[in-house]
Short mmCIF file of C-alpha atoms in Angstrom, two decimals:
data_model
loop_
_atom_site.label_atom_id
_atom_site.label_comp_id
_atom_site.label_asym_id
_atom_site.label_seq_id
_atom_site.Cartn_x
_atom_site.Cartn_y
_atom_site.Cartn_z
CA MET A 20 -44.27 -31.99 -16.96
CA ALA A 21 -42.71 -29.73 -19.71
CA ASN A 22 -40.26 -27.45 -19.01
CA ILE A 23 -41.60 -23.49 -19.14
CA LYS A 24 -40.48 -21.44 -22.21
CA ASN A 25 -42.73 -19.33 -23.54
CA ILE A 26 -44.13 -16.68 -20.84
CA GLY A 27 -47.13 -14.29 -21.14
CA PHE A 28 -47.08 -11.26 -18.77
CA ILE A 29 -50.05 -9.14 -17.90
CA GLY A 30 -49.58 -6.15 -16.17
CA ILE A 31 -46.84 -3.90 -17.71
CA GLY A 32 -46.61 -1.05 -14.91
CA ASN A 33 -44.07 -0.44 -12.63
CA MET A 34 -43.70 -3.67 -11.03
CA GLY A 35 -44.67 -5.93 -13.92
CA ALA A 36 -42.33 -4.07 -16.36
CA ALA A 37 -39.15 -4.78 -14.25
CA MET A 38 -40.29 -8.21 -13.38
CA ALA A 39 -40.77 -8.91 -17.17
CA GLY A 40 -37.66 -7.30 -18.03
CA GLN A 41 -36.18 -9.76 -16.13
CA LEU A 42 -37.25 -12.60 -17.79
CA ALA A 43 -36.41 -11.28 -20.88
CA HIS A 44 -32.74 -10.87 -20.13
CA LYS A 45 -32.62 -14.19 -19.09
CA GLY A 46 -33.67 -15.93 -22.14
CA PHE A 47 -37.41 -16.75 -21.93
CA ALA A 48 -39.77 -16.51 -24.53
CA LEU A 49 -41.92 -13.57 -23.45
CA THR A 50 -45.47 -12.17 -24.82
CA VAL A 51 -46.56 -9.21 -23.20
CA TYR A 52 -49.96 -6.77 -22.81
CA ASP A 53 -50.81 -4.00 -20.94
CA ALA A 54 -54.30 -2.32 -20.92
CA ARG A 55 -52.39 0.66 -22.16
CA PRO A 56 -51.19 -0.26 -25.69
CA PRO A 57 -48.00 2.14 -25.61
CA VAL A 58 -46.51 0.78 -22.75
CA ALA A 59 -46.52 -2.54 -23.57
CA ALA A 60 -45.22 -1.77 -27.46
CA ALA A 61 -42.34 -0.10 -25.79
CA PHE A 62 -41.44 -2.38 -23.17
CA ALA A 63 -41.66 -5.02 -26.51
CA GLN A 64 -39.69 -3.06 -28.53
CA GLN A 65 -36.92 -2.53 -25.83
CA HIS A 66 -36.69 -6.18 -24.55
CA GLY A 67 -37.44 -7.88 -27.66
CA ALA A 68 -40.84 -9.29 -26.54
CA ARG A 69 -43.71 -10.23 -29.05
CA LEU A 70 -46.22 -7.90 -28.48
CA ALA A 71 -50.01 -9.10 -27.69
CA LEU A 72 -52.82 -6.68 -28.89
CA THR A 73 -55.37 -8.38 -26.36
CA ALA A 74 -55.30 -10.26 -23.39
CA ALA A 75 -56.52 -13.40 -25.05
CA GLU A 76 -53.65 -13.13 -27.39
CA VAL A 77 -51.29 -14.39 -24.49
CA GLY A 78 -52.67 -17.66 -23.82
CA GLU A 79 -51.71 -18.24 -27.56
CA GLY A 80 -48.85 -21.45 -27.19
CA ALA A 81 -48.53 -19.82 -23.63
CA ASP A 82 -47.02 -22.42 -20.97
CA ALA A 83 -47.44 -19.98 -18.25
CA VAL A 84 -49.05 -16.68 -17.60
CA ILE A 85 -48.01 -14.39 -15.52
CA PHE A 86 -50.40 -11.72 -14.01
CA MET A 87 -49.04 -8.06 -11.95
CA LEU A 88 -52.65 -6.33 -11.95
CA PRO A 89 -54.41 -4.47 -9.02
CA ASP A 90 -56.38 -7.20 -7.66
CA ASP A 91 -58.20 -10.07 -8.21
CA LEU A 92 -61.12 -8.52 -9.76
CA VAL A 93 -59.09 -7.83 -12.50
CA VAL A 94 -57.59 -11.30 -12.27
CA ARG A 95 -60.82 -12.57 -13.05
CA ARG A 96 -61.73 -10.06 -16.05
CA VAL A 97 -58.66 -10.94 -18.02
CA LEU A 98 -59.47 -14.39 -17.47
CA PHE A 99 -63.29 -15.05 -18.15
CA GLU A 100 -64.64 -11.99 -19.66
CA GLU A 101 -61.79 -10.71 -21.89
CA GLY A 102 -61.07 -14.22 -23.18
CA LEU A 103 -57.49 -15.34 -21.74
CA ALA A 104 -58.52 -18.97 -19.98
CA SER A 105 -60.23 -20.14 -23.54
CA ARG A 106 -56.64 -19.75 -25.63
CA LEU A 107 -54.83 -21.50 -22.77
CA ALA A 108 -54.45 -24.95 -23.27
CA PRO A 109 -54.53 -27.84 -20.49
CA GLY A 110 -51.34 -28.35 -18.77
CA SER A 111 -50.89 -24.77 -18.61
CA VAL A 112 -49.74 -22.41 -15.78
CA ALA A 113 -51.63 -18.84 -14.34
CA ILE A 114 -49.46 -17.39 -11.98
CA ASP A 115 -50.93 -14.56 -10.18
CA MET A 116 -48.04 -12.65 -8.61
CA GLY A 117 -50.02 -9.41 -7.25
CA THR A 118 -52.31 -8.70 -4.22
CA SER A 119 -55.34 -10.62 -4.28
CA ALA A 120 -57.71 -11.87 -2.00
CA PRO A 121 -56.87 -15.42 -0.60
CA ALA A 122 -60.65 -16.70 -1.08
CA ALA A 123 -61.28 -15.60 -4.74
CA THR A 124 -57.75 -16.80 -5.78
CA ARG A 125 -59.01 -19.91 -4.19
CA ALA A 126 -62.22 -19.50 -6.46
CA ILE A 127 -60.67 -18.67 -9.49
CA GLY A 128 -58.35 -21.40 -9.12
CA ALA A 129 -60.96 -24.41 -8.81
CA GLU A 130 -62.68 -22.84 -12.01
CA LEU A 131 -59.48 -23.02 -13.98
CA ALA A 132 -58.75 -26.37 -12.92
CA ALA A 133 -61.90 -27.37 -14.16
CA LEU A 134 -60.71 -26.12 -17.80
CA GLY A 135 -57.02 -28.76 -16.89
CA ILE A 136 -55.34 -25.00 -16.28
CA GLY A 137 -53.03 -25.20 -13.35
CA TYR A 138 -52.92 -21.65 -10.88
CA LEU A 139 -50.67 -20.40 -8.43
CA ASP A 140 -50.41 -17.55 -6.03
CA ALA A 141 -47.21 -15.85 -5.57
CA PRO A 142 -47.06 -12.44 -4.52
CA VAL A 143 -43.79 -10.58 -4.53
CA MET A 144 -42.45 -8.52 -1.56
CA GLY A 145 -39.58 -5.55 -2.20
CA GLY A 146 -41.19 -3.10 -4.42
CA VAL A 147 -39.38 -1.58 -8.11
CA VAL A 148 -35.89 -1.15 -7.08
CA PHE A 149 -35.61 -4.93 -5.88
CA ALA A 150 -37.10 -6.05 -8.76
CA LYS A 151 -34.81 -4.19 -10.98
CA ASP A 152 -32.33 -6.56 -10.11
CA ALA A 153 -34.07 -9.73 -8.92
CA SER A 154 -33.87 -9.94 -5.41
CA LEU A 155 -37.56 -9.63 -4.88
CA ASP A 156 -39.01 -12.64 -2.13
CA ILE A 157 -41.77 -14.61 -3.47
CA MET A 158 -44.26 -16.18 -1.72
CA ALA A 159 -45.93 -19.34 -3.47
CA GLY A 160 -49.54 -20.94 -2.93
CA GLY A 161 -50.88 -24.13 -4.48
CA ASN A 162 -49.83 -27.55 -5.70
CA ALA A 163 -46.25 -28.19 -5.08
CA ALA A 164 -45.09 -29.91 -7.92
CA LEU A 165 -46.54 -27.06 -9.96
CA ILE A 166 -44.65 -24.28 -7.89
CA GLU A 167 -41.21 -26.77 -8.43
CA ARG A 168 -41.70 -26.37 -11.88
CA CYS A 169 -42.23 -22.61 -11.99
CA ARG A 170 -39.43 -22.44 -9.72
CA PRO A 171 -37.29 -20.85 -12.78
CA LEU A 172 -39.52 -18.31 -13.46
CA PHE A 173 -39.22 -17.13 -9.50
CA ASP A 174 -35.53 -17.97 -9.65
CA ALA A 175 -35.02 -15.41 -12.89
CA MET A 176 -37.28 -12.62 -10.91
CA GLY A 177 -36.44 -12.97 -6.86
CA ARG A 178 -33.78 -14.04 -4.32
CA LYS A 179 -35.67 -16.15 -2.18
CA LEU A 180 -38.90 -18.91 -3.09
CA TRP A 181 -41.16 -18.63 0.45
CA LEU A 182 -43.40 -22.28 0.14
CA CYS A 183 -46.84 -21.23 1.87
CA GLY A 184 -48.56 -24.04 1.03
CA GLU A 185 -51.93 -24.51 -0.32
CA LEU A 186 -53.97 -22.15 -3.12
CA GLY A 187 -54.25 -18.88 -1.98
CA SER A 188 -52.02 -18.94 1.11
CA ALA A 189 -49.46 -17.06 -0.61
CA HIS A 190 -51.93 -14.11 -0.76
CA VAL A 191 -52.56 -14.49 3.11
CA LEU A 192 -48.77 -14.12 3.99
CA LYS A 193 -48.47 -10.93 1.52
CA ALA A 194 -51.48 -9.76 3.06
CA MET A 195 -50.34 -9.79 6.22
CA THR A 196 -46.42 -8.64 5.76
CA ASN A 197 -48.05 -5.73 3.99
CA TYR A 198 -50.08 -5.06 6.73
CA ILE A 199 -47.25 -5.00 8.78
CA ASN A 200 -45.34 -2.99 6.52
CA ALA A 201 -48.08 -0.19 6.39
CA SER A 202 -48.26 -0.31 10.42
CA THR A 203 -44.46 0.34 10.26
CA LEU A 204 -44.72 3.18 8.45
CA SER A 205 -47.65 5.12 9.65
CA ASN A 206 -46.31 4.52 13.30
CA THR A 207 -43.26 5.63 12.46
CA LEU A 208 -44.38 8.78 10.95
CA GLU A 209 -46.91 9.59 13.62
CA ALA A 210 -44.37 9.66 16.22
CA MET A 211 -42.06 11.83 13.88
CA VAL A 212 -44.52 14.33 13.57
CA ILE A 213 -45.47 14.63 17.39
CA GLY A 214 -41.55 14.68 17.98
CA ARG A 215 -41.11 17.55 15.07
CA LYS A 216 -44.23 19.16 17.48
CA PHE A 217 -41.27 19.26 20.24
CA GLY A 218 -38.89 20.76 18.17
CA LEU A 219 -36.71 17.63 17.27
CA ASP A 220 -34.39 17.45 14.03
CA THR A 221 -36.15 15.29 11.62
CA THR A 222 -33.25 13.19 10.24
CA VAL A 223 -32.27 12.53 13.87
CA MET A 224 -35.15 10.85 14.47
CA ALA A 225 -35.32 8.61 11.85
CA GLU A 226 -31.71 7.33 11.91
CA ALA A 227 -32.15 6.88 15.48
CA ILE A 228 -35.79 5.31 15.05
CA ASP A 229 -34.55 2.88 12.82
CA ALA A 230 -31.17 2.31 14.91
CA MET A 231 -32.82 2.07 18.15
CA CYS A 232 -36.83 0.12 17.01
CA ASN A 233 -35.66 -1.98 13.83
CA GLY A 234 -32.52 -3.16 14.10
CA ARG A 235 -31.09 -0.40 11.24
CA GLN A 236 -31.68 -0.59 7.36
CA HIS A 237 -35.01 -1.16 7.98
CA PRO A 238 -36.61 -1.23 4.45
CA ILE A 239 -39.76 0.92 5.21
CA VAL A 240 -37.94 3.23 7.42
CA LYS A 241 -35.48 3.74 4.87
CA LYS A 242 -37.61 5.26 2.81
CA ILE A 243 -38.27 7.99 5.38
CA ILE A 244 -35.39 10.34 4.53
CA PRO A 245 -35.18 10.12 0.49
CA GLN A 246 -39.06 9.89 -0.40
CA VAL A 247 -41.18 11.79 2.96
CA LEU A 248 -38.76 14.25 4.26
CA THR A 249 -37.15 15.37 0.84
CA ARG A 250 -40.95 15.64 -0.24
CA LYS A 251 -40.18 13.36 -3.54
CA TYR A 252 -43.35 10.98 -2.57
CA GLY A 253 -42.02 8.43 -5.19
CA THR A 254 -41.67 4.83 -4.14
CA GLY A 255 -43.90 3.66 -7.25
CA MET A 256 -46.89 2.61 -4.92
CA ALA A 257 -49.92 4.17 -4.54
CA MET A 258 -51.68 4.62 -1.21
CA GLN A 259 -55.24 3.01 -2.80
CA LEU A 260 -53.28 -0.37 -3.04
CA ILE A 261 -51.58 -0.40 0.82
CA ALA A 262 -55.51 0.60 1.75
CA LYS A 263 -56.71 -2.65 -0.27
CA ASP A 264 -54.12 -5.10 1.10
CA VAL A 265 -54.45 -3.99 4.81
CA LYS A 266 -58.10 -4.70 3.87
CA ILE A 267 -56.98 -7.82 2.93
CA ALA A 268 -55.57 -8.39 5.87
CA VAL A 269 -58.69 -7.87 8.11
CA ASP A 270 -61.30 -9.64 5.78
CA SER A 271 -59.01 -12.27 5.82
CA ALA A 272 -58.75 -12.25 9.76
CA HIS A 273 -62.42 -11.96 9.98
CA SER A 274 -62.69 -15.11 7.56
CA VAL A 275 -61.17 -17.28 10.40
CA ALA A 276 -62.88 -15.41 13.22
CA ALA A 277 -59.33 -13.79 14.21
CA ALA A 278 -58.93 -10.98 16.44
CA ALA A 279 -57.11 -7.82 14.65
CA PRO A 280 -57.86 -4.83 16.11
CA LEU A 281 -54.92 -3.16 15.34
CA ALA A 282 -55.35 -4.42 11.70
CA GLU A 283 -58.90 -3.08 11.82
CA ALA A 284 -57.56 0.49 12.89
CA THR A 285 -54.77 0.56 10.65
CA ALA A 286 -57.16 -0.35 7.67
CA GLN A 287 -59.81 2.49 8.99
CA LEU A 288 -56.39 4.77 8.91
CA TRP A 289 -55.30 4.14 5.42
CA SER A 290 -58.91 4.28 4.37
CA ALA A 291 -59.55 7.88 6.06
CA ALA A 292 -56.09 9.09 4.76
CA CYS A 293 -56.74 8.09 0.64
CA ASP A 294 -60.36 10.13 1.63
CA GLN A 295 -58.53 12.82 2.71
CA LEU A 296 -55.25 13.02 0.41
CA GLY A 297 -56.32 10.88 -2.95
CA GLY A 298 -55.92 7.62 -3.03
CA SER A 299 -53.60 7.93 -6.03
CA ARG A 300 -50.93 9.55 -4.32
CA ASP A 301 -47.54 7.47 -3.43
CA HIS A 302 -48.24 5.83 -0.22
CA SER A 303 -45.32 7.80 1.52
CA GLU A 304 -47.13 11.20 1.26
CA ILE A 305 -49.44 9.71 3.74
CA VAL A 306 -47.24 12.12 6.47
CA ARG A 307 -49.78 14.48 5.30
CA TYR A 308 -52.44 12.93 6.80
CA TRP A 309 -50.70 13.84 10.16
CA GLU A 310 -48.67 17.15 9.48
CA LEU A 311 -52.29 18.76 8.58
CA ALA A 312 -53.84 17.20 11.52
CA SER A 313 -50.91 18.85 13.92
CA GLY A 314 -50.33 21.64 12.18
CA VAL A 315 -46.36 20.90 11.59
CA GLN A 316 -43.98 19.81 8.50
CA LEU A 317 -41.54 17.32 8.95
#
């Protein structure tokens, strides 16, 4: 298989910009597109990338196209309604690095395979800070040879590549890890609000819980002091995206008849918080869900 040199990148948001920036910095020929033209234009100018005016244009001459998009519905629209798939050459590969439903990923892969186009699911874990210094964990699902062909891309953006199995398996693992992280954050904040009702110091609680319950330096708990206690709420991840990811975990469990009562409860909690506070708010602001119910502020 030919080396992958010409890369298309669709989705220049907080994460996408940091990840695409790593590829540009490390010498890949990069073409970018975003539904917000000024955002893509600013990135292209800053990083010396080629600017595509449509999603379909990204496919011209691309060895691989990476998606960093909200969900599989947007990925499908870009590929098949906006014409990207028709511009991709046989032998090229499309890579979904966002969080999508595993069943949808497998369906998209089958449709692309009929066109001679490879497909991988390669979601990431780590957030914007990790993307900016190329220390993301990357999970990969799909054809093993194709994953190895794309390894230079993954190495340019991350610190570790986790081989998960068949197409869709990486999206299963991502959903489960996001569910665990959502549970960790919500359980910790709920406990801290209860402690606050007893008059405990918030910083002492955050540090003690991290040290005694999480083995210290837990990345989720480490967000509490700089983002929650300061009321900055600036992690860059919207509450509705966390809610979507937990729902994917629940749906995945249901698809194989696995019991998931805790995941179901977590999904219901995050959905209720989105309804009450607004899903577009930063996910760290979910603390207000307990604060409002308990009549206390951390």
